[in-house]
Coordinates of C-alpha atoms in Angstrom, one line a residue:
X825 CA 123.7 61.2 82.5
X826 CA 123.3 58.3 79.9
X827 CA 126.8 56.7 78.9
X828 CA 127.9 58.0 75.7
X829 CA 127.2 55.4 72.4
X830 CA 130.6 53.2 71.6
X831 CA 132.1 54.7 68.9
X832 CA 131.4 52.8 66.0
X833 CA 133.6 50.8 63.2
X834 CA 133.8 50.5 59.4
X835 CA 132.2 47.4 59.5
X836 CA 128.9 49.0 60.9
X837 CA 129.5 52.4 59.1
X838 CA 131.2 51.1 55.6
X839 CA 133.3 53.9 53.4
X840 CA 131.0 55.3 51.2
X841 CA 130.7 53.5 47.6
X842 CA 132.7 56.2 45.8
X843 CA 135.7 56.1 48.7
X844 CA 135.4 52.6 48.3
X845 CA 136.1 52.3 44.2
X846 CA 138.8 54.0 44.5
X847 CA 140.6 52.0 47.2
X848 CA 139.8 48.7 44.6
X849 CA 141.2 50.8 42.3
X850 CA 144.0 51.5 44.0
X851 CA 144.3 48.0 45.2
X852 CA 144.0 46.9 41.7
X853 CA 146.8 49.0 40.0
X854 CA 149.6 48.4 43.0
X855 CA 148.7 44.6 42.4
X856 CA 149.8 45.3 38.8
X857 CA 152.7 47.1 39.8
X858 CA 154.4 44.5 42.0
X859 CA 153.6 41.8 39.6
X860 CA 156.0 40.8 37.0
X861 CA 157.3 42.9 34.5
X862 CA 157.2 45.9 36.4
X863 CA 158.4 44.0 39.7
X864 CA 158.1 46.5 42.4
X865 CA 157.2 43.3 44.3
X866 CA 157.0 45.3 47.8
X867 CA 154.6 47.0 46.8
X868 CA 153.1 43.4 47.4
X869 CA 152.8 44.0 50.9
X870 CA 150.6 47.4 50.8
X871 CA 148.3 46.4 47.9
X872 CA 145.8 44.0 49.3
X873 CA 145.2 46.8 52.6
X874 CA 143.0 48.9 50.1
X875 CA 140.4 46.4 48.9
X876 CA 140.7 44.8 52.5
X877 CA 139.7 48.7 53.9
X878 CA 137.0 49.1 51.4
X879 CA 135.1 45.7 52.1
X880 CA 134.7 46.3 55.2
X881 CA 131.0 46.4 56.2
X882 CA 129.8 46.8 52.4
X883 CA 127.0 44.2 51.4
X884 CA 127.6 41.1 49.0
X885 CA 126.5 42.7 46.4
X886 CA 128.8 46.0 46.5
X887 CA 131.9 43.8 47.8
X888 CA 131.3 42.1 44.6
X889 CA 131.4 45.0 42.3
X890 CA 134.6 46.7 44.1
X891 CA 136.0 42.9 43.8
X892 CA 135.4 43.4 39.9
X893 CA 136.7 46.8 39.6
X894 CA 140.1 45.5 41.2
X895 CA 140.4 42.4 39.5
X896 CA 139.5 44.3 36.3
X897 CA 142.0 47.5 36.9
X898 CA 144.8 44.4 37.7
X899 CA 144.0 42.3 34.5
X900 CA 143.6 45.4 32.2
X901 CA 146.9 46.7 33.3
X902 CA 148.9 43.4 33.8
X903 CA 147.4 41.9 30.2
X904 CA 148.6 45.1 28.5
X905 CA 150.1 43.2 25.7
X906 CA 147.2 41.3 24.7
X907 CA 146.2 44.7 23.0
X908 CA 149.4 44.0 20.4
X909 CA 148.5 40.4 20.1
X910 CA 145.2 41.3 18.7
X911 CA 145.7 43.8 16.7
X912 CA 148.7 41.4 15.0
X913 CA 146.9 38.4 14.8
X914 CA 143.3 39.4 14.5
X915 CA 143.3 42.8 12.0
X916 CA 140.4 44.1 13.7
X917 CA 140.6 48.0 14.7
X918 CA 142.2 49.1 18.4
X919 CA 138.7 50.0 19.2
X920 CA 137.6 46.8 19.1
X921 CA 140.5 44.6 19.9
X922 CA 140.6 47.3 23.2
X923 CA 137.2 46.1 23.8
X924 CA 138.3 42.3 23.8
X925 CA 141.2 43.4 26.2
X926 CA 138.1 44.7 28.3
X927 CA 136.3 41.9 28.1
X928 CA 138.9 39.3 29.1
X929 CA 139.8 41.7 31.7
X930 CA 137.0 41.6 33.0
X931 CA 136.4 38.0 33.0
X932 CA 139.5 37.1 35.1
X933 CA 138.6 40.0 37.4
X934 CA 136.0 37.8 38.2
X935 CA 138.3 36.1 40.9
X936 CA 138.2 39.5 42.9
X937 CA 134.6 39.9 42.6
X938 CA 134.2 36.3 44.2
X939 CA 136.7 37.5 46.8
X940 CA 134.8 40.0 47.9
X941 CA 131.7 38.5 47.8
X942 CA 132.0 35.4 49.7
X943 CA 134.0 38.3 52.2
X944 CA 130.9 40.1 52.4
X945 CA 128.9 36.9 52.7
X946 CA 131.5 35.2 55.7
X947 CA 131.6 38.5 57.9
X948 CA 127.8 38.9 57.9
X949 CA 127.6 35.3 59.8
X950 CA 130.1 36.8 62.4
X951 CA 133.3 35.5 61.0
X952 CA 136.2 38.0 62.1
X953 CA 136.8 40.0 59.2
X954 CA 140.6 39.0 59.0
X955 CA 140.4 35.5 59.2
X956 CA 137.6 36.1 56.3
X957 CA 139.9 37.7 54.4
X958 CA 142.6 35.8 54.3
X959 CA 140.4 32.5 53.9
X960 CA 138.4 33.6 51.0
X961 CA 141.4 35.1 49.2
X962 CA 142.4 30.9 49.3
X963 CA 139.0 30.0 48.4
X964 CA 139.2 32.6 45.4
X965 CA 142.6 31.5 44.0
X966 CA 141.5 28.0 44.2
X967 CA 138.6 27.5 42.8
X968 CA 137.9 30.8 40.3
X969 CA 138.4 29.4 36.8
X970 CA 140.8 32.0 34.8
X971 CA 142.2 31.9 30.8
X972 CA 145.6 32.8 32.3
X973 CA 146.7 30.9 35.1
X974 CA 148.2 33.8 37.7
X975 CA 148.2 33.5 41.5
X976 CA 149.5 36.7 43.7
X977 CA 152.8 34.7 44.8
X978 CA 154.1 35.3 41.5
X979 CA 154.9 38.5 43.2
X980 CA 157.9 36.8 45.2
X981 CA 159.1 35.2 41.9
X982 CA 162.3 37.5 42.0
X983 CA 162.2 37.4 46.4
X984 CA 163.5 33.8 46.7
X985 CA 163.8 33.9 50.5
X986 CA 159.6 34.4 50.2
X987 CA 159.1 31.4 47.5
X988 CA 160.4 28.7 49.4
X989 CA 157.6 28.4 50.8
X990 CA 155.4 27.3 48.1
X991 CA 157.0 23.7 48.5
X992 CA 154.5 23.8 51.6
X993 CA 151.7 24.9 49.9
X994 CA 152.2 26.2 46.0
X995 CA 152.3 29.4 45.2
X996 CA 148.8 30.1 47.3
X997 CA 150.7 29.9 50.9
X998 CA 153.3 32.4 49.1
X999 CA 150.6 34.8 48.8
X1000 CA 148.6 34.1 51.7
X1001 CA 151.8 35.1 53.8
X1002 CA 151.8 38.9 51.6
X1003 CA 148.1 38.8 52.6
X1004 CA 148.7 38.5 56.1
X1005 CA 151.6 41.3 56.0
X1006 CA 148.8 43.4 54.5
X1007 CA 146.2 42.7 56.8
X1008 CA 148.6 43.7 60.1
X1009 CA 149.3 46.9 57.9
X1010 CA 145.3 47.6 56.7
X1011 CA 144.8 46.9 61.0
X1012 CA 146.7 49.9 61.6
X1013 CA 144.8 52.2 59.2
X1014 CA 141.4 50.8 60.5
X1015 CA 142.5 51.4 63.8
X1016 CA 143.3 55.0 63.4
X1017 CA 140.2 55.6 61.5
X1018 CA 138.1 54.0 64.0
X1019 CA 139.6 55.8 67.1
X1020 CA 141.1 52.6 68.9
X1021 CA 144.6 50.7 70.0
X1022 CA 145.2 48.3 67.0
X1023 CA 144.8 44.5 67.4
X1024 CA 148.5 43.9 68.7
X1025 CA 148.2 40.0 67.9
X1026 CA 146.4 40.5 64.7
X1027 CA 149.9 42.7 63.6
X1028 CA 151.8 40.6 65.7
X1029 CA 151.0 37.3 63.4
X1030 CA 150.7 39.4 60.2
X1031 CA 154.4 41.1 60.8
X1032 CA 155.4 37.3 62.4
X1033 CA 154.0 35.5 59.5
X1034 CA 156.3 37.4 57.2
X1035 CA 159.3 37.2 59.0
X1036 CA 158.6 33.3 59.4
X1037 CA 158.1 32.9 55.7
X1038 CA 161.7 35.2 54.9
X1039 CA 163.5 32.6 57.7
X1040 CA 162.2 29.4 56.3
X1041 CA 163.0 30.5 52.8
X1042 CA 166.8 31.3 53.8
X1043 CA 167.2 27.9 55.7
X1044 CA 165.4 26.5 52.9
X1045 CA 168.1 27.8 50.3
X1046 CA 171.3 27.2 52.3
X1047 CA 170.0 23.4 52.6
X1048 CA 169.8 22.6 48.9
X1049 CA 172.2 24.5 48.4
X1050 CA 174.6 22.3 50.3
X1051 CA 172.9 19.2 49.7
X1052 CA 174.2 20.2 45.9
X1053 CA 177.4 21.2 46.4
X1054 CA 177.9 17.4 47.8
X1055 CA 176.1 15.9 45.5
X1056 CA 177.5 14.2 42.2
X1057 CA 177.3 16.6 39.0
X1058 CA 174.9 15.2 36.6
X1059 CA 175.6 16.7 32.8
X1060 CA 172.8 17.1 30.7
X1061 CA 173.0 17.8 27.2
X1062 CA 169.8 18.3 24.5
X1063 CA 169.9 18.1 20.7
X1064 CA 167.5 19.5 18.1
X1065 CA 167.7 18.1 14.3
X1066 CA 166.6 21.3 13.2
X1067 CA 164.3 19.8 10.0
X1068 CA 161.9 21.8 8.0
X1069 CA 158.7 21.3 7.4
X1070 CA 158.7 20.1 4.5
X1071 CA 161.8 18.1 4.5
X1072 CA 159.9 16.3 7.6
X1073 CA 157.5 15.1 5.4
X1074 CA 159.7 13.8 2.4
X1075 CA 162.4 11.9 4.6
X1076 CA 160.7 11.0 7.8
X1077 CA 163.6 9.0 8.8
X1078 CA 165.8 11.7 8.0
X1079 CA 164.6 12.8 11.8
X1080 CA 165.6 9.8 13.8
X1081 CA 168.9 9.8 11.9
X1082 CA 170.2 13.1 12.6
X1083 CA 168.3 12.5 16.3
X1084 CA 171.0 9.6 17.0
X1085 CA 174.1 10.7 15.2
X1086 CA 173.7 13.9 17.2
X1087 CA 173.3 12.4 20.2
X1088 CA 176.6 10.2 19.9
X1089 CA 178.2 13.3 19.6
X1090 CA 177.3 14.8 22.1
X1091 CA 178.2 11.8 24.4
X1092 CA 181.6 11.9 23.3
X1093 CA 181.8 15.8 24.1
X1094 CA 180.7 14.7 27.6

C-alpha cells in the first residue's frame, strides 16, 4: 500500500476568494470597533486573526485586494464623521460627499492592501507566515503614507498597562504586541482547520508577548508614579488675552499688554 498524501494546509489550499472577503471584512469592522470612540479595545486581540486566516496562501495580487477591502471597511467606518464635515463645509449632496468619504477611505485602506501584499510576496520566498505577518504589519505602519495619522496601538489608548510600552518603540510595538496575541489566537483556528496540534511556541510567545507587555506597563506606572510623588510640584499656569480680531489689528500692543499684566497676576495667585 502507498502512504497516504500529508494532509495539506491553508497555505497550499487558500480559503476561497469569497470566504476570504468576508474574513477582511470582518477583520476590517472589529478593527473599527476596538478603536476609539467605540472602544471595545479587546476586541483588539481577535481582529487581526481574520485577515491573518484569509491571506494565507492567496497570491499578491488577491492578498492585496482583501488588504484593501479591510483597510477600506476600517476607514469607512472609523472616518464616519467625515460624512458631516462635508456636507457642512462643502454643500455638495450626501451622494457625493459619501462618495468622497469612499474615496478617502479607500486611500488610507491602502496601508492594508500593502500589508497584505508584501505578506503574500514574503511567504512565497519561504518566510514563516507568522513572522511575515507580524513584520510586514511594521513595514505597513511605517512607511504607508496616510491623510490621518492612525496606527493600531491607539487601541490601548484607554489600557494603560499595554501603552507603556510605546516609550520602547512608539505606538508601532504597542500594536505589534496585539498582533502577536492575534496570531497565537488565528494559530489555533488554523490548526483546527488544518487537522494538526497547534504550534505550542508560536501561542506560547503570542500569549507571553502579551502578558510581558501588561507587566512592563504596570512596573512602568508604579515607577513614575513614585518617582512623582517625590518629586517637587512644579505649578503651571497659562493666560489667554482673549482679543478680537479686529481689535488685534487696531491696537497691536494692546496684546502684549494684557499678555504681561495677566501674567503678573497670575504669579501672585501662585
Amino acid at each position: 500500500m502507498s502512504p497516504s498524501p500529508a494532509p495539506r494546509g491553508l497555505a497550499d489550499r487558500p480559503l476561497p476568494m469569497g470566504l476570504a472577503a468576508a474574513g477582511a471584512f470582518l477583520s476590517g469592522l472589529l478593527y473599527f470597533l476596538a478603536f476609539p470612540g467605540i472602544n471595545l479595545w479587546p476586541l483588539a486581540l481577535v481582529a487581526f486573526a481574520p485577515f491573518y486566516i484569509a491571506l494565507l496562501g492567496q497570491t499578491p495580487r488577491r492578498a492585496a485586494w482583501l488588504g484593501l477591502l479591510q483597510g477600506t471597511t476600517m476607514n469607512a467606518t472609523g472616518f464616519y464623521w467625515l460624512m458631516s464635515m462635508l456636507k457642512t463645509f462643502s454643500g455638495f449632496p450626501a451622494p457625493v460627499c459619501a462618495f468622497f468619504v469612499l474615496v478617502v477611505a479607500a486611500f488610507q485602506g491602502g496601508r492594508s492592501a500593502l500589508h497584505g501584499w508584501l505578506f503574500a510576496r514574503v511567504t512565497q520566498r519561504g518566510v514563516a507566515a507568522p513572522l511575515a505577518f507580524a513584520g510586514t504589519f511594521v513595514a505597513a505602519e511605517l512607511t504607508f503614507p496616510v491623510l490621518f495619522t492612525w496606527y493600531f496601538g491607539g487601541v490601548a489608548h484607554d489600557t494603560p498597562a499595554l501603552a507603556q510600552v510605546a516609550d520602547l518603540g512608539g505606538p508601532i510595538l504597542v500594536g505589534l504586541a496585539l498582533i502577536g496575541a492575534n496570531l497565537a489566537l488565528a494559530e489555533l483556528v488554523v490548526a483546527r482547520l488544518e487537522g494538526r496540534p497547534p504550534a505550542r511556541r508560536l501561542v506560547a510567545i503570542g500569549a507571553g508577548g502579551l502578558a510581558a507587555t501588561a507587566l512592563y506597563g504596570a512596573a512602568r506606572i508604579a515607577s513614575v508614579d513614585a518617582r512623582a510623588a517625590a518629586s517637587e510640584p512644579l505649578h503651571v499656569g497659562i493666560v489667554q488675552g482673549n482679543l478680537g480680531l479686529m481689535q488685534k489689528r487696531e491696537d497691536p500692543a494692546e496684546g502684549l499688554r494684557r499678555h504681561k499684566r495677566l501674567t503678573q497676576e497670575l504669579r501672585h495667585k501662585g
